[in-house]
mmCIF file of C-alpha atoms and ligand atoms in Angstrom:
data_model
loop_
_atom_site.group_PDB
_atom_site.id
_atom_site.type_symbol
_atom_site.label_atom_id
_atom_site.label_comp_id
_atom_site.label_asym_id
_atom_site.label_seq_id
_atom_site.Cartn_x
_atom_site.Cartn_y
_atom_site.Cartn_z
ATOM 1 C CA MET A 389 15.069 20.641 -13.605
ATOM 2 C CA ASP A 390 18.668 23.241 -12.611
ATOM 3 C CA THR A 391 21.954 21.612 -14.502
ATOM 4 C CA ALA A 392 23.230 20.876 -11.065
ATOM 5 C CA ILE A 393 25.431 17.724 -10.924
ATOM 6 C CA HIS A 394 23.254 15.675 -7.710
ATOM 7 C CA PRO A 395 25.128 12.825 -5.780
ATOM 8 C CA THR A 396 23.100 9.489 -5.857
ATOM 9 C CA ILE A 397 21.779 9.511 -2.382
ATOM 10 C CA ALA A 398 21.006 5.475 -2.309
ATOM 11 C CA SER A 399 24.362 4.620 -0.974
ATOM 12 C CA ARG A 400 25.889 3.636 2.612
ATOM 13 C CA GLU A 401 28.059 7.269 2.384
ATOM 14 C CA VAL A 402 25.941 9.331 0.889
ATOM 15 C CA THR A 403 23.176 8.555 3.351
ATOM 16 C CA GLN A 404 25.335 7.858 6.150
ATOM 17 C CA HIS A 405 27.003 11.525 5.149
ATOM 18 C CA ILE A 406 23.406 13.315 5.121
ATOM 19 C CA LEU A 407 22.092 11.749 8.465
ATOM 20 C CA LYS A 408 25.356 12.896 10.143
ATOM 21 C CA VAL A 409 25.383 16.618 8.534
ATOM 22 C CA PHE A 410 21.853 16.984 9.835
ATOM 23 C CA HIS A 411 22.075 15.294 13.160
ATOM 24 C CA LEU A 412 19.192 12.630 11.994
ATOM 25 C CA ARG A 413 18.779 9.431 13.841
ATOM 26 C CA ALA A 414 16.314 7.255 11.914
ATOM 27 C CA SER A 415 13.511 6.663 14.188
ATOM 28 C CA LYS A 416 11.904 3.466 15.214
ATOM 29 C CA LYS A 417 8.717 4.541 15.517
ATOM 30 C CA LEU A 418 8.153 6.493 12.094
ATOM 31 C CA GLY A 419 9.269 3.072 10.691
ATOM 32 C CA GLN A 420 12.254 4.786 9.109
ATOM 33 C CA ASN A 421 14.610 2.512 7.120
ATOM 34 C CA PHE A 422 16.460 4.188 4.342
ATOM 35 C CA LEU A 423 17.138 2.628 1.001
ATOM 36 C CA ILE A 424 21.119 2.632 0.480
ATOM 37 C CA ASP A 425 20.812 0.734 -2.889
ATOM 38 C CA ALA A 426 20.641 2.366 -6.034
ATOM 39 C CA ALA A 427 19.227 -0.867 -8.004
ATOM 40 C CA VAL A 428 16.366 -0.819 -5.508
ATOM 41 C CA VAL A 429 15.652 2.405 -6.343
ATOM 42 C CA ARG A 430 15.507 1.735 -10.168
ATOM 43 C CA GLY A 431 13.573 -1.344 -9.765
ATOM 44 C CA ILE A 432 10.912 0.843 -8.162
ATOM 45 C CA VAL A 433 11.111 3.857 -10.954
ATOM 46 C CA GLU A 434 10.804 1.184 -13.289
ATOM 47 C CA ALA A 435 8.142 -0.666 -12.016
ATOM 48 C CA ALA A 436 6.191 2.436 -12.109
ATOM 49 C CA GLU A 437 6.901 2.826 -15.835
ATOM 50 C CA LEU A 438 6.509 6.670 -15.365
ATOM 51 C CA GLN A 439 6.140 9.246 -18.272
ATOM 52 C CA GLU A 440 7.597 12.658 -18.382
ATOM 53 C CA GLY A 441 5.145 14.717 -16.743
ATOM 54 C CA GLU A 442 3.107 12.162 -15.221
ATOM 55 C CA ARG A 443 2.028 12.372 -11.647
ATOM 56 C CA VAL A 444 3.040 10.240 -8.991
ATOM 57 C CA LEU A 445 2.321 10.452 -5.243
ATOM 58 C CA GLU A 446 5.520 9.075 -2.751
ATOM 59 C CA ILE A 447 4.431 8.386 0.783
ATOM 60 C CA GLY A 448 7.088 9.155 3.392
ATOM 61 C CA PRO A 449 10.129 10.136 1.323
ATOM 62 C CA GLY A 450 12.642 9.954 3.989
ATOM 63 C CA ILE A 451 15.696 12.165 3.178
ATOM 64 C CA GLY A 452 14.994 11.840 -0.461
ATOM 65 C CA THR A 453 16.206 8.543 -1.326
ATOM 66 C CA LEU A 454 13.429 7.150 -3.482
ATOM 67 C CA THR A 455 12.106 10.807 -4.458
ATOM 68 C CA GLN A 456 15.622 11.791 -6.254
ATOM 69 C CA GLY A 457 14.793 8.397 -8.623
ATOM 70 C CA LEU A 458 11.452 9.334 -9.114
ATOM 71 C CA ALA A 459 12.291 12.807 -10.019
ATOM 72 C CA GLU A 460 15.201 11.920 -11.918
ATOM 73 C CA SER A 461 12.492 10.051 -14.411
ATOM 74 C CA GLY A 462 11.025 13.495 -15.214
ATOM 75 C CA ALA A 463 7.461 12.450 -13.130
ATOM 76 C CA GLN A 464 5.631 15.114 -11.676
ATOM 77 C CA VAL A 465 6.341 14.141 -7.420
ATOM 78 C CA THR A 466 4.455 15.087 -4.573
ATOM 79 C CA ALA A 467 5.680 13.604 -1.631
ATOM 80 C CA VAL A 468 3.845 13.415 1.895
ATOM 81 C CA GLU A 469 6.180 12.950 4.960
ATOM 82 C CA LEU A 470 5.282 12.960 8.501
ATOM 83 C CA ASP A 471 8.645 13.611 10.353
ATOM 84 C CA LYS A 472 8.724 17.611 10.622
ATOM 85 C CA LYS A 473 12.344 17.503 10.779
ATOM 86 C CA LEU A 474 12.548 16.236 7.092
ATOM 87 C CA PRO A 475 10.948 19.044 4.911
ATOM 88 C CA ALA A 476 14.388 21.165 5.603
ATOM 89 C CA VAL A 477 16.574 18.467 4.710
ATOM 90 C CA LEU A 478 14.895 17.181 1.755
ATOM 91 C CA ALA A 479 14.962 21.073 0.370
ATOM 92 C CA GLU A 480 19.127 20.351 0.527
ATOM 93 C CA THR A 481 19.153 17.016 -0.971
ATOM 94 C CA LEU A 482 16.643 18.026 -3.639
ATOM 95 C CA LYS A 483 18.152 20.983 -3.964
ATOM 96 C CA GLY A 484 17.391 22.051 -7.974
ATOM 97 C CA TYR A 485 14.626 19.370 -8.658
ATOM 98 C CA GLU A 486 11.766 21.528 -9.454
ATOM 99 C CA ASN A 487 9.222 18.867 -10.010
ATOM 100 C CA VAL A 488 9.127 17.444 -6.966
ATOM 101 C CA ARG A 489 6.782 18.883 -4.243
ATOM 102 C CA ILE A 490 7.381 18.036 -0.414
ATOM 103 C CA VAL A 491 4.120 18.310 1.914
ATOM 104 C CA GLN A 492 4.363 17.380 5.539
ATOM 105 C CA GLY A 493 2.149 15.296 6.943
ATOM 106 C CA ASP A 494 0.272 12.274 7.863
ATOM 107 C CA ILE A 495 -0.434 10.317 5.002
ATOM 108 C CA LEU A 496 -3.278 8.721 6.975
ATOM 109 C CA LYS A 497 -5.159 12.184 7.884
ATOM 110 C CA THR A 498 -4.443 13.433 4.653
ATOM 111 C CA ASP A 499 -6.792 14.089 1.984
ATOM 112 C CA ILE A 500 -5.363 12.435 -1.433
ATOM 113 C CA ARG A 501 -7.990 13.533 -3.390
ATOM 114 C CA GLU A 502 -7.735 17.317 -2.617
ATOM 115 C CA LEU A 503 -4.090 16.515 -2.500
ATOM 116 C CA MET A 504 -3.567 14.978 -6.167
ATOM 117 C CA GLY A 505 -6.565 16.279 -7.883
ATOM 118 C CA ASP A 506 -9.142 14.125 -10.032
ATOM 119 C CA ALA A 507 -6.635 13.462 -12.850
ATOM 120 C CA PRO A 508 -5.224 9.634 -13.095
ATOM 121 C CA PHE A 509 -1.699 8.982 -10.744
ATOM 122 C CA LYS A 510 0.309 6.744 -9.808
ATOM 123 C CA VAL A 511 1.906 5.615 -5.774
ATOM 124 C CA ALA A 512 5.455 5.046 -5.153
ATOM 125 C CA ALA A 513 6.694 4.013 -1.756
ATOM 126 C CA ASN A 514 9.090 2.592 0.471
ATOM 127 C CA LEU A 515 6.319 2.300 3.571
ATOM 128 C CA PRO A 516 6.453 2.401 6.995
ATOM 129 C CA TYR A 517 5.783 -1.207 7.951
ATOM 130 C CA TYR A 518 3.890 -0.053 11.051
ATOM 131 C CA ILE A 519 1.264 1.419 9.229
ATOM 132 C CA THR A 520 1.697 -0.775 5.669
ATOM 133 C CA THR A 521 -1.779 -2.614 5.849
ATOM 134 C CA PRO A 522 -3.760 1.016 6.713
ATOM 135 C CA ILE A 523 -2.487 2.814 3.916
ATOM 136 C CA LEU A 524 -2.694 0.197 1.342
ATOM 137 C CA MET A 525 -6.534 -0.328 2.512
ATOM 138 C CA ALA A 526 -7.083 3.603 2.183
ATOM 139 C CA LEU A 527 -5.564 4.178 -1.097
ATOM 140 C CA LEU A 528 -7.727 1.095 -2.496
ATOM 141 C CA GLU A 529 -10.796 1.847 -0.850
ATOM 142 C CA GLN A 530 -11.379 5.372 -1.390
ATOM 143 C CA ARG A 531 -11.681 4.704 -5.464
ATOM 144 C CA LEU A 532 -8.951 7.379 -5.788
ATOM 145 C CA PRO A 533 -7.804 7.476 -9.618
ATOM 146 C CA ILE A 534 -4.803 5.333 -9.152
ATOM 147 C CA ARG A 535 -3.003 3.830 -12.282
ATOM 148 C CA LYS A 536 -0.581 1.952 -10.409
ATOM 149 C CA ILE A 537 0.727 1.235 -6.668
ATOM 150 C CA VAL A 538 4.270 0.360 -6.584
ATOM 151 C CA THR A 539 5.938 -0.278 -3.064
ATOM 152 C CA MET A 540 8.051 -1.670 -0.914
ATOM 153 C CA VAL A 541 6.535 -3.937 1.950
ATOM 154 C CA GLN A 542 7.370 -6.431 4.451
ATOM 155 C CA LYS A 543 7.751 -9.987 2.845
ATOM 156 C CA GLU A 544 5.210 -11.378 4.803
ATOM 157 C CA VAL A 545 2.904 -8.495 3.475
ATOM 158 C CA ALA A 546 3.199 -8.853 0.243
ATOM 159 C CA GLU A 547 2.603 -12.803 0.845
ATOM 160 C CA ARG A 548 -0.642 -12.265 2.041
ATOM 161 C CA MET A 549 -1.423 -9.737 -0.949
ATOM 162 C CA ILE A 550 -1.045 -12.058 -3.263
ATOM 163 C CA ALA A 551 -2.489 -15.302 -1.333
ATOM 164 C CA PRO A 552 -4.852 -17.654 -3.029
ATOM 165 C CA PRO A 553 -8.038 -18.357 -0.940
ATOM 166 C CA GLY A 554 -7.533 -21.594 1.135
ATOM 167 C CA SER A 555 -4.055 -20.512 1.964
ATOM 168 C CA LYS A 556 -2.786 -19.420 5.556
ATOM 169 C CA THR A 557 -2.050 -15.956 4.863
ATOM 170 C CA TYR A 558 -5.288 -15.483 2.702
ATOM 171 C CA GLY A 559 -6.966 -12.461 4.363
ATOM 172 C CA ALA A 560 -9.146 -9.053 3.971
ATOM 173 C CA LEU A 561 -5.846 -7.622 2.744
ATOM 174 C CA SER A 562 -5.656 -10.399 -0.056
ATOM 175 C CA VAL A 563 -9.389 -10.118 -1.192
ATOM 176 C CA ALA A 564 -8.978 -5.990 -1.119
ATOM 177 C CA VAL A 565 -5.659 -6.100 -3.537
ATOM 178 C CA GLN A 566 -7.259 -8.476 -5.409
ATOM 179 C CA TYR A 567 -10.470 -6.825 -6.129
ATOM 180 C CA TYR A 568 -9.038 -3.363 -6.808
ATOM 181 C CA THR A 569 -5.324 -4.818 -8.203
ATOM 182 C CA ALA A 570 -3.581 -6.883 -10.169
ATOM 183 C CA PRO A 571 -0.405 -7.767 -7.606
ATOM 184 C CA GLU A 572 3.010 -8.707 -8.735
ATOM 185 C CA ILE A 573 6.150 -9.021 -7.155
ATOM 186 C CA VAL A 574 8.921 -7.697 -8.718
ATOM 187 C CA LEU A 575 11.972 -7.635 -6.652
ATOM 188 C CA ASP A 576 13.501 -9.034 -3.355
ATOM 189 C CA VAL A 577 15.072 -6.526 -1.174
ATOM 190 C CA PRO A 578 17.318 -8.234 1.769
ATOM 191 C CA PRO A 579 17.633 -6.230 5.244
ATOM 192 C CA LYS A 580 21.287 -5.087 3.437
ATOM 193 C CA SER A 581 19.590 -2.941 1.598
ATOM 194 C CA PHE A 582 18.636 -0.201 4.378
ATOM 195 C CA ILE A 583 19.956 1.535 7.138
ATOM 196 C CA PRO A 584 19.224 0.405 9.817
ATOM 197 C CA ALA A 585 18.564 -3.059 8.637
ATOM 198 C CA PRO A 586 15.135 -4.413 9.188
ATOM 199 C CA GLU A 587 14.786 -7.677 11.280
ATOM 200 C CA VAL A 588 12.663 -8.784 7.978
ATOM 201 C CA ASP A 589 13.188 -9.718 4.437
ATOM 202 C CA SER A 590 11.093 -7.178 1.908
ATOM 203 C CA VAL A 591 10.092 -7.487 -1.472
ATOM 204 C CA VAL A 592 8.685 -4.647 -4.140
ATOM 205 C CA ILE A 593 5.006 -5.521 -5.112
ATOM 206 C CA ALA A 594 3.801 -3.520 -7.980
ATOM 207 C CA CYS A 595 -0.386 -3.527 -8.156
ATOM 208 C CA LYS A 596 -2.100 -2.181 -11.761
ATOM 209 C CA VAL A 597 -5.167 -0.647 -10.693
ATOM 210 C CA ARG A 598 -8.018 -2.974 -12.387
ATOM 211 C CA GLY A 599 -10.210 -0.833 -14.896
ATOM 212 C CA GLU A 600 -13.133 -3.325 -13.413
ATOM 213 C CA PRO A 601 -13.157 -5.177 -10.826
ATOM 214 C CA PRO A 602 -12.574 -9.234 -11.376
ATOM 215 C CA VAL A 603 -16.349 -10.113 -10.328
ATOM 216 C CA ALA A 604 -19.142 -7.882 -9.791
ATOM 217 C CA VAL A 605 -20.634 -6.649 -7.035
ATOM 218 C CA ARG A 606 -23.787 -4.856 -6.363
ATOM 219 C CA ASP A 607 -22.963 -3.068 -3.390
ATOM 220 C CA GLU A 608 -19.199 -2.478 -2.821
ATOM 221 C CA LYS A 609 -19.577 -1.187 0.716
ATOM 222 C CA LEU A 610 -21.625 -4.734 1.991
ATOM 223 C CA PHE A 611 -19.120 -6.765 -0.313
ATOM 224 C CA PHE A 612 -16.019 -5.618 2.291
ATOM 225 C CA ARG A 613 -18.293 -5.479 5.218
ATOM 226 C CA VAL A 614 -19.156 -9.378 4.263
ATOM 227 C CA VAL A 615 -15.728 -10.220 3.976
ATOM 228 C CA LYS A 616 -14.002 -8.007 7.127
ATOM 229 C CA ALA A 617 -16.921 -10.212 9.084
ATOM 230 C CA ALA A 618 -16.025 -13.355 7.445
ATOM 231 C CA PHE A 619 -11.915 -12.769 8.454
ATOM 232 C CA GLY A 620 -12.973 -10.630 11.288
ATOM 233 C CA GLN A 621 -12.733 -14.256 13.877
ATOM 234 C CA ARG A 622 -11.089 -16.945 11.850
ATOM 235 C CA ARG A 623 -11.533 -20.024 13.784
ATOM 236 C CA LYS A 624 -15.616 -19.411 13.494
ATOM 237 C CA THR A 625 -17.202 -20.533 10.963
ATOM 238 C CA LEU A 626 -18.677 -18.367 8.193
ATOM 239 C CA SER A 627 -21.953 -18.671 9.668
ATOM 240 C CA ASN A 628 -20.824 -17.852 13.174
ATOM 241 C CA ALA A 629 -18.368 -15.046 12.117
ATOM 242 C CA LEU A 630 -21.345 -13.232 9.954
ATOM 243 C CA LYS A 631 -23.414 -13.601 13.414
ATOM 244 C CA GLY A 632 -20.836 -11.865 15.671
ATOM 245 C CA ALA A 633 -20.106 -9.413 13.464
ATOM 246 C CA GLY A 634 -23.830 -8.043 13.469
ATOM 247 C CA PHE A 635 -25.593 -9.764 10.711
ATOM 248 C CA LEU A 636 -28.955 -11.313 11.832
ATOM 249 C CA LYS A 637 -29.324 -14.765 12.027
ATOM 250 C CA ASP A 638 -32.373 -15.004 9.909
ATOM 251 C CA GLU A 639 -30.134 -13.009 7.215
ATOM 252 C CA VAL A 640 -27.248 -15.063 7.152
ATOM 253 C CA GLN A 641 -29.157 -18.211 6.880
ATOM 254 C CA GLY A 642 -30.836 -17.311 4.101
ATOM 255 C CA ALA A 643 -27.761 -15.230 2.025
ATOM 256 C CA LEU A 644 -25.242 -18.148 2.844
ATOM 257 C CA GLU A 645 -28.096 -20.403 1.073
ATOM 258 C CA LYS A 646 -29.142 -18.477 -1.826
ATOM 259 C CA ALA A 647 -25.548 -18.235 -2.496
ATOM 260 C CA GLY A 648 -24.910 -21.915 -1.849
ATOM 261 C CA ILE A 649 -22.801 -21.871 0.328
ATOM 262 C CA GLU A 650 -22.543 -23.962 3.182
ATOM 263 C CA ALA A 651 -22.646 -22.321 6.634
ATOM 264 C CA ALA A 652 -19.804 -24.639 8.211
ATOM 265 C CA ARG A 653 -17.468 -22.886 5.885
ATOM 266 C CA ARG A 654 -14.705 -20.810 7.055
ATOM 267 C CA GLY A 655 -13.950 -17.264 5.435
ATOM 268 C CA GLU A 656 -10.683 -18.226 4.328
ATOM 269 C CA THR A 657 -12.144 -20.866 1.730
ATOM 270 C CA LEU A 658 -14.231 -18.347 -0.176
ATOM 271 C CA SER A 659 -12.913 -16.985 -3.910
ATOM 272 C CA LEU A 660 -13.250 -13.390 -4.430
ATOM 273 C CA GLU A 661 -16.652 -15.089 -6.730
ATOM 274 C CA GLU A 662 -18.460 -16.302 -3.711
ATOM 275 C CA PHE A 663 -17.932 -13.430 -1.585
ATOM 276 C CA ALA A 664 -19.577 -11.356 -4.270
ATOM 277 C CA GLN A 665 -22.329 -14.044 -4.543
ATOM 278 C CA LEU A 666 -22.885 -14.189 -0.586
ATOM 279 C CA ALA A 667 -22.482 -10.487 -0.416
ATOM 280 C CA ASP A 668 -25.246 -9.771 -3.493
ATOM 281 C CA ALA A 669 -27.388 -12.636 -1.797
ATOM 282 C CA PHE A 670 -27.836 -9.996 0.921
ATOM 283 C CA THR A 671 -29.393 -7.604 -0.870
ATOM 284 C CA MET A 672 -31.951 -9.964 -2.153
ATOM 285 C CA LYS A 673 -35.780 -10.188 -1.338
ATOM 286 C CA SER A 674 -36.618 -13.276 0.024
HETATM 287 N N1 LIG B 1362 11.474 6.733 1.257
HETATM 288 C C1 LIG B 1362 12.594 6.631 2.154
HETATM 289 C C2 LIG B 1362 13.756 5.931 1.688
HETATM 290 O O1 LIG B 1362 12.815 4.928 0.669
HETATM 291 O O2 LIG B 1362 14.705 5.831 2.269
HETATM 292 C C3 LIG B 1362 12.282 6.603 3.431
HETATM 293 C C4 LIG B 1362 11.430 5.125 3.597
HETATM 294 S S1 LIG B 1362 11.071 4.972 5.317
HETATM 295 C C5 LIG B 1362 10.636 2.699 5.117
HETATM 296 C C6 LIG B 1362 9.402 5.378 5.775
HETATM 297 C C7 LIG B 1362 9.246 6.653 5.599
HETATM 298 O O3 LIG B 1362 7.517 7.049 6.225
HETATM 299 C C8 LIG B 1362 10.097 7.670 6.919
HETATM 300 O O4 LIG B 1362 10.546 8.790 6.454
HETATM 301 C C9 LIG B 1362 9.002 8.282 7.668
HETATM 302 O O5 LIG B 1362 8.902 9.273 8.882
HETATM 303 C C10 LIG B 1362 7.790 8.365 7.125
HETATM 304 N N2 LIG B 1362 6.186 8.061 7.676
HETATM 305 C C11 LIG B 1362 6.256 7.152 8.785
HETATM 306 N N3 LIG B 1362 4.633 7.474 9.375
HETATM 307 C C12 LIG B 1362 4.165 8.072 8.185
HETATM 308 C C13 LIG B 1362 2.850 8.948 7.602
HETATM 309 N N4 LIG B 1362 1.692 8.370 8.839
HETATM 310 N N5 LIG B 1362 2.864 9.527 6.499
HETATM 311 C C14 LIG B 1362 3.485 9.877 5.939
HETATM 312 N N6 LIG B 1362 4.984 9.496 5.906
HETATM 313 C C15 LIG B 1362 4.935 8.867 7.107
#
């Protein structure tokens, strides 16, 4: 890193100045809500518990607000930004930070394993809200060597991520997040911490990736097929939802019996253990 003194980007004045100088307008389509709250940037960086030289992937650096906080921690930052206009801006706002690599591209089309290699890394982001769930699912399901994911999400999404079985917000995202990680809400973030201010409340959630899943599953792919089928048609009974998703009638009946789960129950009442038992039951010969 050079000896230049960098103004903190996470403030209303500096952010407005950058937007003006580079003739930028926050794009609604790309989910651009820029952080202007230095305490929130600090909160994300602290929750990520970055060590000097540790690698971190940032999704959507925008004008470099969180990127700067991550870079100041001494971590090696790789930041993937979709907006083609922003790499030139980032080259200026983050000038002198030699531990930052900017990659222009769509995170959903990026081969993250190729980008980050096989060594462990962490993820930190103020995610674009229009694709939060696909991004989280992609990070989790690819079985990448991620240690921790610390991210800003819409409060309502965080509630789904931590929801227990039986609650209204419990769904496929809850099961995936809780199967792969131990999630914890670390910070409430009001709309005024961004420009433009979003219409929703936000939170920072830290998801520590588990060494071992909390339940043993014979076939992970099948487990998630069952989970997605169970939540695919929430108003149907579990038995009908599974059949509706293409599982054969006899197999469904047999698996439910073997797993000791009543066919009339609804998917949203099943715990992780019960989903595991049910998925395993599909693999058993009668
Ligand atoms: N990190 C900045 C901050 O905290 O101020 C910006 C966060 S803003 C909520 C989300 C960022 O993600 C925007 O810069 C947007 O252009 C970018 N983005 C949107 N879709 C993306 C995608 N598919 N892949 C990578 N970045 C994306």
